Coordinates of C-alpha atoms in Angstrom, one line a residue:
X2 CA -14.7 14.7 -2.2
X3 CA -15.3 15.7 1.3
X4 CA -18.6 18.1 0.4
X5 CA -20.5 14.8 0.1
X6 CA -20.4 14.2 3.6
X7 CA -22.2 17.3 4.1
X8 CA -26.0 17.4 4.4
X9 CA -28.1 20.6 2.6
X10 CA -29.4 23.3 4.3
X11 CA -33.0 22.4 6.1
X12 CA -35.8 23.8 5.0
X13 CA -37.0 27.8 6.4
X14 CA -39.2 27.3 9.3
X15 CA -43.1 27.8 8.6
X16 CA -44.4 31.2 9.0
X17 CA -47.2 31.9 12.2
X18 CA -50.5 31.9 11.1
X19 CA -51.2 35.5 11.6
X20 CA -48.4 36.2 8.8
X21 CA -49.6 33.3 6.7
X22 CA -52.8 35.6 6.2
X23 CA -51.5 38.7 6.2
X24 CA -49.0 37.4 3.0
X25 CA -51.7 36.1 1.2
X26 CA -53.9 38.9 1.9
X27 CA -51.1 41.3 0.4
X28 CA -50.6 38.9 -2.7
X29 CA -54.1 39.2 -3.4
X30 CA -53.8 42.9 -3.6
X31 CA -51.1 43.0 -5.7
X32 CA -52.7 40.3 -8.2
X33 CA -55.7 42.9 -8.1
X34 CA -53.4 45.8 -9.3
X35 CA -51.5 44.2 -11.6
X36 CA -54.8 42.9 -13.6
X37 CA -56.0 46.4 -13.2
X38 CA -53.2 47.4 -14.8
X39 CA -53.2 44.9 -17.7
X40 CA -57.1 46.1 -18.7
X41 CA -56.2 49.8 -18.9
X42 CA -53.2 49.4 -21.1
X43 CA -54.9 47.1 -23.1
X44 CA -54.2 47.5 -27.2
X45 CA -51.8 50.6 -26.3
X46 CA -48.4 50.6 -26.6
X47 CA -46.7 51.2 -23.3
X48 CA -44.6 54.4 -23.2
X49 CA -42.5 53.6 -20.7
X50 CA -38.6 52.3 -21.7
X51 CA -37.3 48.7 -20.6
X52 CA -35.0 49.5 -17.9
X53 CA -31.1 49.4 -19.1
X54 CA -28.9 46.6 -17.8
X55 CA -27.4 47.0 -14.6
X56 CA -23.8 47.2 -14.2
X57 CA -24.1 43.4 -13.3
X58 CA -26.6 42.6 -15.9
X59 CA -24.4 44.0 -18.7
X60 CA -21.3 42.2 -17.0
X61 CA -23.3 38.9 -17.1
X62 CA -24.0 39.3 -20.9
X63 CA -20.4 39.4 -21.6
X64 CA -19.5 36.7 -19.8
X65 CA -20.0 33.0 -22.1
X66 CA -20.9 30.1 -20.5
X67 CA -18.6 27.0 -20.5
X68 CA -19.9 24.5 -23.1
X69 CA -20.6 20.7 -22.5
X70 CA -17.6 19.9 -24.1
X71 CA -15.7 21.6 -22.1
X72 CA -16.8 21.0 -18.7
X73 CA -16.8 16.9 -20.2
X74 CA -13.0 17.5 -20.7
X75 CA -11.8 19.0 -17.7
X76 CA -13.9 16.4 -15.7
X77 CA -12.4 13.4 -17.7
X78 CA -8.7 15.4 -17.2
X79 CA -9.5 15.2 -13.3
X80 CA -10.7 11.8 -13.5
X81 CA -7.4 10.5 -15.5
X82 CA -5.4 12.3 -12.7
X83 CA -7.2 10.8 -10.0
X84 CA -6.9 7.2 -11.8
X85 CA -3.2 7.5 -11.9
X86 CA -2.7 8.7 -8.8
X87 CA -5.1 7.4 -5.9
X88 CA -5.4 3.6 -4.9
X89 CA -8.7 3.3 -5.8
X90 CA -8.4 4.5 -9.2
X91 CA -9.6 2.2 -11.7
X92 CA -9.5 -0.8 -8.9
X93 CA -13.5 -0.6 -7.9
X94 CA -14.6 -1.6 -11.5
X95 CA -11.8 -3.4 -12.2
X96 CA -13.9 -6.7 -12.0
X97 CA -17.8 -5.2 -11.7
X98 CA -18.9 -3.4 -8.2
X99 CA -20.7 -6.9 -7.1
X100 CA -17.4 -9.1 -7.6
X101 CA -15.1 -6.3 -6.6
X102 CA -17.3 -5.6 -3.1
X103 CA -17.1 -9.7 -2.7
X104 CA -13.9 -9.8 -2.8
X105 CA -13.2 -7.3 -0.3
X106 CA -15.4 -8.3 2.4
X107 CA -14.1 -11.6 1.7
X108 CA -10.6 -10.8 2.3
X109 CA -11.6 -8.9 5.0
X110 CA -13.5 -11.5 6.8
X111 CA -10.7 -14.2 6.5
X112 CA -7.1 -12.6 6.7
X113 CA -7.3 -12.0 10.2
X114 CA -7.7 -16.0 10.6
X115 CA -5.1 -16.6 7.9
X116 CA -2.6 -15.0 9.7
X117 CA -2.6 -16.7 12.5
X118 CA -3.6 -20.3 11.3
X119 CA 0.0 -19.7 8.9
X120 CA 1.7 -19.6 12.4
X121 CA 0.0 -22.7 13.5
X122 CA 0.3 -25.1 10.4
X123 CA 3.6 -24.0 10.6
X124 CA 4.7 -24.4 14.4
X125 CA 2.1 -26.8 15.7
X126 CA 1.6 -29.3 12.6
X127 CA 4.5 -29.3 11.2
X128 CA 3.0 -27.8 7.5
X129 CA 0.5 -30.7 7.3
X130 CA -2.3 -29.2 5.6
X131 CA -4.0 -32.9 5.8
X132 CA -3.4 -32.6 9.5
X133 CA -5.5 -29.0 9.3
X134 CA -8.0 -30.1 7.4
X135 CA -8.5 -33.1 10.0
X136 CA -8.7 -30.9 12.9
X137 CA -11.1 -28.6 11.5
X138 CA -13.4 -31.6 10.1
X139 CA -13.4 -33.4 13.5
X140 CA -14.3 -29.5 15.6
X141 CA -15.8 -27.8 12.3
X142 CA -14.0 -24.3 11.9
X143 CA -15.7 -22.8 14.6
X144 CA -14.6 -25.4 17.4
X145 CA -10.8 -25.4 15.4
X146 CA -10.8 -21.3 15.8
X147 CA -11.9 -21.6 19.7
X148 CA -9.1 -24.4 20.1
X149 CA -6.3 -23.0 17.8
X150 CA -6.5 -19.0 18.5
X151 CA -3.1 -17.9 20.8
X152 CA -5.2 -14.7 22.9
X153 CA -2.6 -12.2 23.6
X154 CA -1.5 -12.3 26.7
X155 CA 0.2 -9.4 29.4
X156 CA 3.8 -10.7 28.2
X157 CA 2.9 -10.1 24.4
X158 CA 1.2 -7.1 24.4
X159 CA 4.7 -5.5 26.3
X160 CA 6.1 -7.2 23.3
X161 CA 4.4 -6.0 20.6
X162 CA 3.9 -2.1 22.1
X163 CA 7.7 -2.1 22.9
X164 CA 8.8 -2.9 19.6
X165 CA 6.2 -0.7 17.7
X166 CA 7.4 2.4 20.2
X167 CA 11.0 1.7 19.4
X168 CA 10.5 1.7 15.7
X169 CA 8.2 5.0 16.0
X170 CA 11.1 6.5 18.1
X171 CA 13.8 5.5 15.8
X172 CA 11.8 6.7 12.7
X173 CA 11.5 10.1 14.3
X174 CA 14.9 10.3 16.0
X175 CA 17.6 9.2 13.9
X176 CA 19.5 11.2 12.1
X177 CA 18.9 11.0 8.6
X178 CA 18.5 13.0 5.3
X179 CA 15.1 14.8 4.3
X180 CA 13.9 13.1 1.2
X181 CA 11.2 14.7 -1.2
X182 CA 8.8 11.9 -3.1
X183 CA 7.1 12.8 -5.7
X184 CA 4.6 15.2 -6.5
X185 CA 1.1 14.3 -6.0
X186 CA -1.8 14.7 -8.7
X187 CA -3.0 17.2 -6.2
X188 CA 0.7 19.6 -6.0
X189 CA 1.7 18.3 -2.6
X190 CA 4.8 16.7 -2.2
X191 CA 5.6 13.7 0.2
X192 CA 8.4 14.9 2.9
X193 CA 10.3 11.7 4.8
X194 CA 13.7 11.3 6.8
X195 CA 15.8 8.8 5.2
X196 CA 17.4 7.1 8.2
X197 CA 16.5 3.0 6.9
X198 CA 19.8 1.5 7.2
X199 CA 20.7 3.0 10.7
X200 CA 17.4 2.2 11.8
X201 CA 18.0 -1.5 10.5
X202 CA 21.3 -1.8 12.5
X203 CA 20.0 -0.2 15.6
X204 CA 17.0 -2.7 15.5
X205 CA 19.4 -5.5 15.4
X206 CA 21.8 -3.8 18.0
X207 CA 18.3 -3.2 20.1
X208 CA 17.3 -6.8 20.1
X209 CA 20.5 -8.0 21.1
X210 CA 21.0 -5.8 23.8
X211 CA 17.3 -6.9 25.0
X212 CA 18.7 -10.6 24.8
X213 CA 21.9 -9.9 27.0
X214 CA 20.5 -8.1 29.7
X215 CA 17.6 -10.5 29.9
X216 CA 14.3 -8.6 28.8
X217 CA 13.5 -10.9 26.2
X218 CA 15.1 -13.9 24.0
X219 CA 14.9 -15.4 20.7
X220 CA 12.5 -18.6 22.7
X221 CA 9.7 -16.2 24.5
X222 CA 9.6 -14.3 21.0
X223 CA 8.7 -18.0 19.0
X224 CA 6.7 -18.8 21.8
X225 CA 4.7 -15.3 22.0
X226 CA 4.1 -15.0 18.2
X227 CA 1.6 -16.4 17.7
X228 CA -0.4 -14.2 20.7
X229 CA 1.4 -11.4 19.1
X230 CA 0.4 -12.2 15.3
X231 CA -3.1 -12.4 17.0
X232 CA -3.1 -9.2 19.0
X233 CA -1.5 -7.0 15.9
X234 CA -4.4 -8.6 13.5
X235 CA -7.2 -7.4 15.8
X236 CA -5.5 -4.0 16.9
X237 CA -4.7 -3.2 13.3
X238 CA -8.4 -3.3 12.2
X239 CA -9.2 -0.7 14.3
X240 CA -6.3 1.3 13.1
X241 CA -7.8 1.0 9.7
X242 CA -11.1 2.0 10.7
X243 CA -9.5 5.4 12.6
X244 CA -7.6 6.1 9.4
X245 CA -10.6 6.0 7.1
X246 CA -12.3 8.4 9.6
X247 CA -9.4 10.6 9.9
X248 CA -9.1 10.9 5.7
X249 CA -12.7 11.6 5.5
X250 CA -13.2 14.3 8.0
X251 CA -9.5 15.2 9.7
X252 CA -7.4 14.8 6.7
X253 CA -3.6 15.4 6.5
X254 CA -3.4 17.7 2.9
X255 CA -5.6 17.3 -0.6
X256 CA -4.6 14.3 -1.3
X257 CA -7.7 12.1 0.3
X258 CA -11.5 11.5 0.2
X259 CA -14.3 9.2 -0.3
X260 CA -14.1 6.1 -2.9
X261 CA -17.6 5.9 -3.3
X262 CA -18.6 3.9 -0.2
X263 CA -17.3 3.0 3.5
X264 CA -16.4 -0.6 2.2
X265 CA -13.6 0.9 -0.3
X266 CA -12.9 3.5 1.7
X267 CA -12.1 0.6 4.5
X268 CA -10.4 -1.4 2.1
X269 CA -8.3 1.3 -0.2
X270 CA -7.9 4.0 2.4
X271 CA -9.1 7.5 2.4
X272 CA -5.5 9.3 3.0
X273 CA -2.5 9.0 0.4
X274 CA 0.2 10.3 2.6
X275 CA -1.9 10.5 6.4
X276 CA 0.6 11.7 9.5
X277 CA 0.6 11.8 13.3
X278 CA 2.0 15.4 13.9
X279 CA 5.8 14.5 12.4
X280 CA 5.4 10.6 12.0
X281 CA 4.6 9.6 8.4
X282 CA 2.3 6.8 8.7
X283 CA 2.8 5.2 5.3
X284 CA 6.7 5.2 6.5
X285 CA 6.1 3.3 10.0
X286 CA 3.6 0.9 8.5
X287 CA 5.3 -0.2 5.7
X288 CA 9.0 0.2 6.3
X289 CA 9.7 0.7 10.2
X290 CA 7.0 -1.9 11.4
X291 CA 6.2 -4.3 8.6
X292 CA 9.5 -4.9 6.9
X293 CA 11.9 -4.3 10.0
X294 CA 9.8 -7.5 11.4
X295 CA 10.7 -9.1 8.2
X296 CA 14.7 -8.4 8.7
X297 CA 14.2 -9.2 12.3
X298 CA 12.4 -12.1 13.1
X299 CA 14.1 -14.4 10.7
X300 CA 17.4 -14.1 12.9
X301 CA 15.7 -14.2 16.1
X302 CA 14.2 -17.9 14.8
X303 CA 17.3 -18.9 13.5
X304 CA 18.9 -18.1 17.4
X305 CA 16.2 -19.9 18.7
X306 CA 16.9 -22.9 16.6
X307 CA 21.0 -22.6 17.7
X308 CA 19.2 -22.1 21.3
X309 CA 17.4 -25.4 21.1
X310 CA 19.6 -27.5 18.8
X311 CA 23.2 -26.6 20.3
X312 CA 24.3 -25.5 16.5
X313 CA 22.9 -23.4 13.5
X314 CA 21.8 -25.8 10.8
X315 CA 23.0 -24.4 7.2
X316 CA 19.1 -24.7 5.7
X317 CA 18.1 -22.5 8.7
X318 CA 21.5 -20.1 7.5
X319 CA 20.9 -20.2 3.9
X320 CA 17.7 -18.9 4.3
X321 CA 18.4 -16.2 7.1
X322 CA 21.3 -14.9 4.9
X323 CA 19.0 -14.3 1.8
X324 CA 16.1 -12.8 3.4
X325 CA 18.4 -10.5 5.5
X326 CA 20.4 -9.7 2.3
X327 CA 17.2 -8.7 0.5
X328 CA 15.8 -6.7 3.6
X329 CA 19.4 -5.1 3.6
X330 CA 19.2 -3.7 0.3
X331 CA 15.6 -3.1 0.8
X332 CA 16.8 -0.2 3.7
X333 CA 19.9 0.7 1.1
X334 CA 17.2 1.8 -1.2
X335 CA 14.2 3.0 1.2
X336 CA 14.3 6.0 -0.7
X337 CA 13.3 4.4 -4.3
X338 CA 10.8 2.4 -2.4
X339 CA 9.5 5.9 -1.7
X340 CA 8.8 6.1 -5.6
X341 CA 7.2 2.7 -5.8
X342 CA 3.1 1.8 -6.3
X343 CA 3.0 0.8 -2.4
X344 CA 3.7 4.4 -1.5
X345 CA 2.7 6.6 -4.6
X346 CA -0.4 5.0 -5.5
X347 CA -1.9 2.9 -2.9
X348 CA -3.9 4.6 -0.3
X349 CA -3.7 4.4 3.9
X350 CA -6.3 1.7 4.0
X351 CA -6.7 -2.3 5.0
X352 CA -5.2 -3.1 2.1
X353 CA -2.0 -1.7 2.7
X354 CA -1.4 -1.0 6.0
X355 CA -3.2 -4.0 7.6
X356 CA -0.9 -6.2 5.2
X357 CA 2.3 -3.9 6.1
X358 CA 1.7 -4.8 10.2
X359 CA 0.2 -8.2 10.2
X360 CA 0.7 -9.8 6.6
X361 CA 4.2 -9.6 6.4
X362 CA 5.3 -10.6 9.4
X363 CA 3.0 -13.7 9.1
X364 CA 3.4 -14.8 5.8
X365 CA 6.7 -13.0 4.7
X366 CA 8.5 -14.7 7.7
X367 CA 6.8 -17.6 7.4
X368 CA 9.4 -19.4 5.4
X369 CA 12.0 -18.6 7.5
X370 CA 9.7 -19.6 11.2
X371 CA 9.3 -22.8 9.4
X372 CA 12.4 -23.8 8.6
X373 CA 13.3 -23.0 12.2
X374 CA 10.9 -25.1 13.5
X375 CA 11.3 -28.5 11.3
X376 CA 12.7 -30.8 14.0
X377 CA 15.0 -32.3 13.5
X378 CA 16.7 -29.1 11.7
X379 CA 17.8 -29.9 8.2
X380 CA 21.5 -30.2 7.0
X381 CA 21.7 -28.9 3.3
X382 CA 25.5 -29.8 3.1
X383 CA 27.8 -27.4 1.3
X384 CA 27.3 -28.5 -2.1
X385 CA 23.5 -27.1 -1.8
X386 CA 24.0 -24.5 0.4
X387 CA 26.5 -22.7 -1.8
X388 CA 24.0 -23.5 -4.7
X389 CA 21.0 -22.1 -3.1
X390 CA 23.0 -18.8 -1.4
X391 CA 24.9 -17.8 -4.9
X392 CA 21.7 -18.1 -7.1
X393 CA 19.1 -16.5 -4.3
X394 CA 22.2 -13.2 -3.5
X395 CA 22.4 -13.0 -7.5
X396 CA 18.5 -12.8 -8.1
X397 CA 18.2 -9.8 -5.3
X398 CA 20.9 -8.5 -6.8
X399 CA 19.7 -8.1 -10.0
X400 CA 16.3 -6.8 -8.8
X401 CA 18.6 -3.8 -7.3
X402 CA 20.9 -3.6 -10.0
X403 CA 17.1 -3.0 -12.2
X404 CA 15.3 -0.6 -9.4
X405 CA 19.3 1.4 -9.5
X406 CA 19.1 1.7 -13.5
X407 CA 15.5 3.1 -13.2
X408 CA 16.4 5.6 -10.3
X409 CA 20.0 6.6 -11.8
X410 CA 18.4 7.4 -15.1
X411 CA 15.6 9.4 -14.1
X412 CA 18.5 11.5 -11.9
X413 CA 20.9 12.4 -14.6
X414 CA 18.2 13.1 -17.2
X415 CA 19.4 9.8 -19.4
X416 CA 23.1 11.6 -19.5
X417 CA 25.1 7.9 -18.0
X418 CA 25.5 4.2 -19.8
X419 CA 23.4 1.5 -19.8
X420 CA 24.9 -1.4 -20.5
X421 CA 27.5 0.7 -22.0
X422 CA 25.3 2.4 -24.2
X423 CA 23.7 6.1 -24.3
X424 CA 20.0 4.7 -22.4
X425 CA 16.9 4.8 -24.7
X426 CA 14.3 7.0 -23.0
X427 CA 10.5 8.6 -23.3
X428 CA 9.8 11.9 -22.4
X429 CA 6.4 11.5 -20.7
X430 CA 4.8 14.2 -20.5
X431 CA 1.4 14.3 -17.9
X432 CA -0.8 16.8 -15.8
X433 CA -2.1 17.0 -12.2
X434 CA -5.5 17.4 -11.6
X435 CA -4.9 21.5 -11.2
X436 CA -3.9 21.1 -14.5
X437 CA 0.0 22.0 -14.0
X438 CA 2.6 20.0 -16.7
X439 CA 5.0 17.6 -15.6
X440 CA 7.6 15.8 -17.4
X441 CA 8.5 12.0 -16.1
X442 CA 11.6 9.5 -18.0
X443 CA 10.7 6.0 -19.3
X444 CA 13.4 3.7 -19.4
X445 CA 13.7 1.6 -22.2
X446 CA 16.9 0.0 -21.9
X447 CA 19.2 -2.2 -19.7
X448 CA 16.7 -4.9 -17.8
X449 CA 13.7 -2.4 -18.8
X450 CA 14.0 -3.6 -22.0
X451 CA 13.5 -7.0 -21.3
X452 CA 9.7 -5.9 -19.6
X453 CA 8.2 -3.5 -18.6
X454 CA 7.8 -4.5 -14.6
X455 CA 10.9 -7.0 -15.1
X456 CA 12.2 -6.6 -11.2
X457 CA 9.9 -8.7 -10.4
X458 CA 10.9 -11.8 -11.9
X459 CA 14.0 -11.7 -9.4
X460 CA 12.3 -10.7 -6.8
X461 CA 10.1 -14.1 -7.4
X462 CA 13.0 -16.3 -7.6
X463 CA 14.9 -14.6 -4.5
X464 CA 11.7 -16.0 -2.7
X465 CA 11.9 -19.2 -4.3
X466 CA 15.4 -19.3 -3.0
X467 CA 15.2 -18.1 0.6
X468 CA 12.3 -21.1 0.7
X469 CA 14.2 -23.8 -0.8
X470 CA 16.0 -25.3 1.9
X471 CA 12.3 -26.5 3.2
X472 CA 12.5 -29.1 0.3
X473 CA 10.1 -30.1 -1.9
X474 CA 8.1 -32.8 0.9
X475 CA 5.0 -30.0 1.3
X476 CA 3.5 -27.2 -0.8
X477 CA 2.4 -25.0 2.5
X478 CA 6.3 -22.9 3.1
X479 CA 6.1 -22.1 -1.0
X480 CA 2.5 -20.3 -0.2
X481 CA 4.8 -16.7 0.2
X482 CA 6.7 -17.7 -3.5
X483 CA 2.8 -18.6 -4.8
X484 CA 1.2 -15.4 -2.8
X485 CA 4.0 -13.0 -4.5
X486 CA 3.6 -14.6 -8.1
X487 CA 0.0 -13.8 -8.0
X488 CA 0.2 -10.1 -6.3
X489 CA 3.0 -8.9 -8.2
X490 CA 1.2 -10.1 -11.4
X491 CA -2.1 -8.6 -10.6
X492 CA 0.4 -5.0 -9.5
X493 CA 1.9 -4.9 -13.4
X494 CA -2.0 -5.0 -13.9
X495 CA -3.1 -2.1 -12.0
X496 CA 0.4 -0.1 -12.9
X497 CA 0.1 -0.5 -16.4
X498 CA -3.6 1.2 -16.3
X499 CA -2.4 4.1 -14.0
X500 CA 1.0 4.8 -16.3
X501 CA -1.5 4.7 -19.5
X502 CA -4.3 6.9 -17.3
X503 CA -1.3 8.9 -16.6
X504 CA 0.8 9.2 -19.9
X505 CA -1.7 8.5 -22.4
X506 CA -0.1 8.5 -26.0
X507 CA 3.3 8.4 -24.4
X508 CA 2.9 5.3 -22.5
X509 CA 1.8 3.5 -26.2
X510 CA 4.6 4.7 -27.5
X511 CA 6.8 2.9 -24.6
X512 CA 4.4 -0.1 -24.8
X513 CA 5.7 -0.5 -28.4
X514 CA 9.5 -0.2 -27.4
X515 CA 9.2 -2.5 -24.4
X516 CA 5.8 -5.1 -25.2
X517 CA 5.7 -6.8 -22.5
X518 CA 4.6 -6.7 -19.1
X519 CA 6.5 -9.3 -17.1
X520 CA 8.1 -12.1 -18.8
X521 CA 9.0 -11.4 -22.4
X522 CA 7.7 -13.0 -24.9
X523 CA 4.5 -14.8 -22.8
X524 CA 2.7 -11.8 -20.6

């Protein structure tokens, strides 16, 4: 992938004028000889013998040369293995180059904005999307972008570089067990330190410890976000842009390259598994930066609400105990996560690792920053609260118990009960693009009977739960419940054309066990 880059050799300078003539002086003569030659031995045979192979010659004759058939087959073998494995396989036709291409710049050209305009129809108009659309009709968008954006200021730069050096220290520091992902279509294999869930308590330990000796508190942090939402969006584009240089000509191992053009290369990343001398990018990214905000801030707005209202309102509870519940097991199981699309699939690139540092923490919060902010904060009563705590714990529950089946499964070779049954499973057999044989399970039973991608029908609703307490009076704190729906649809997508890329005859065969993708008996 990386010879592209690489121009041809130039041209031999021209020869002087003096040799120009003297060469075609010395061609002529030997045209002269030659014809010479031809009119003496005319209509005689010539006596003299062919001269016998050379060593090389005879070699060569030996030697047959690959058919068309066979060079089509290896190149479509590579292809498949790329499709299965790289981020970009199979995503830049998905729709047609034109509408794919649109789409990217598109996404490109507005998320930054729709970060930080979440943060302020959420803190400054109260999630009025009338009120919104009435300040951007009365300034037009450009005059509503000068007005509304938060420019980072010296307090929230401090902020946002202390937090990412303490997550980049803890990543590398803690103690914690190496862990071995996955081989890669290219025979490399993913090495990380599994340290998630003491880096989780030493986050929260960090913060509080900040808090009592008076280097920050839960009301400079909601008053900074949105400077720091703002600041990580623009920092993070430029982080994107090194990494796609960095895959194209500096890259970590085999597993990178070219999509075809700079915009995918932008967009999908050029690196699979990029790193900084020991740091794991992929690792700090998605799990030490991106979802540690997402366990954090949701307590620091709920202390900021006890901080302004004198007491901690049970929909501001009920919602910090589910999201910090599901982030919990999230850390419990870092390791599986290291198995997942996000990692094993998905490239170093905008689309993953700008939404892993500014996405998440804007929109993935945003339920929770909301529900802080509503003034005055709303009092579920126990009835509810109970309700909403019991159903949203048992929904990410069961979207661990399904991930634990998967995982347990694939470790003891099928030999456990499902369910209290002997687990139906598919010997899926593949290749990597070297051609080496691998064997992967399939899971047919337990909750992967139900669908194929069924974890994330409780992942949905543990969403839908955490966001509940916001009521039913606006649509605006759902858009993370509506946002996940659609991205974890379009994922069962893009899976289910890698896994059949990737397994081929196999993954029919599991397709006909388990038919459907996410919700049985409708898709």
């Amino acid at each position: 992938n990386r010879s592209r880059h690489f121009s041809p050799p130039p041209p031999p300078p021209p020869l002087p004028q003096q040799q120009r003539t003297m060469a075609a002086a010395g061609t002529s003569t030997r045209a002269a000889r030659s014809s010479s030659r031809s009119r003496t031995g005319a209509g005689k045979k010539s006596s003299r013998k062919s001269p016998s192979p050379t060593p090389k010659s005879r070699k060569n004759k030996g030697i047959k040369k690959p058919s068309t058939t066979t060079t089509t087959t290896k190149k479509k073998k590579k292809k498949n293995a790329q499709e299965q494995h790289w981020g970009s396989g199979g995503d830049a036709d998905k729709y047609g180059a034109f509408i794919n291409a649109a789409g990217i710049i598109l996404l490109i050209a507005t998320t930054p904005f729709l970060a930080v305009m979440i943060w302020d129809v959420f803190v400054n108009r109260n999630g009025s999307v009338s009120n919104l659309v009435s300040s951007i009709s009365r300034k037009t968008f450009k005059g509503y972008l000068k007005d509304m954006l938060p420019w980072p200021t010296k307090d929230a730069i401090v902020h946002l570089l202390s937090y990412a050096t303490f997550e980049a220290l803890l990543q590398l520091y803690l103690p914690g067990k190496k862990h071995f992902g996955p081989v890669t279509a290219n025979g490399n294999i993913p090495e990380y330190k599994a340290n998630g869930v003491l880096s989780l308590i030493t986050t929260y330990a960090g913060f509080f410890a900040a808090w009592h000796f008076g280097l920050t508190s839960p009301k400079i942090v909601y008053d900074l976000f949105g400077e720091i939402l703002f600041a990580m969006s623009m920092f993070a584009i430029f982080f994107c842009l090194f990494l796609t240089f960095k895959g194209l000509y500096f890259p970590t191992d085999s597993d990178s390259g070219s999509n075809g053009s700079f915009l995918y290369d932008f967009y999908w990343g050029t690196e699979l598994y990029p790193k900084f001398g020991p740091l794991n990018v992929k690792q700090f990214t998605n799990c030490r930066f991106g979802m540690m905000a997402w366990a954090l801030l949701p307590v620091v707005f709920a202390c900021y609400q006890y901080e302004r209202d004198e007491f901690l309102a049970d929909s501001v509870l009920a919602c910090v105990i589910l999201m910090c519940s599901y982030n919990a097991k999230f850390f419990y199981w870092e390791t599986g996560y290291f198995n997942s699309m996000d990692i094993m699939h998905d490239r170093a690139g905008y689309y993953i690792c700008w939404g892993c540092l500014v996405w998440v923490p804007s929109l993935y919060v945003s339920p929770a920053l909301y529900i802080s902010s509503i003034k005055p904060a709303v009092q579920l009563g126990t009835t509810k609260f109970c309700a909403i705590v019991v159903a949203g714990l048992l929904s990410i529950w069961i979207n661990y118990d399904s991930d634990r089946q998967r995982q347990e499964a694939r470790r003891t070779k099928g030999n456990m009960l499902v369910w209290g049954k002997k687990p139906r499973m598919i010997k899926a057999k593949y290749e990597t693009i070297e051609g080496e044989s691998k064997t992967s399970l399939l899971l047919a039973s337990g909750w992967w009977s139900i669908s194929r991608h069924f974890h994330y029908l409780p992942e949905i609703a543990a969403s839908f739960f955490w966001t509940l307490p916001a009521g039913f009076d606006k649509v605006v704190p759902y858009s993370y419940v509506i946002f996940l729906t659609i991205l974890l649809f379009d994922r069962s997508v893009r899976d289910d054309r890698r896994c059949a890329a990737k397994y081929g005859t196999y993954w029919k065969q599991y397709c006909s066990i388990v038919p459907y993708k996410v919700i049985p008996g409708i898709f």
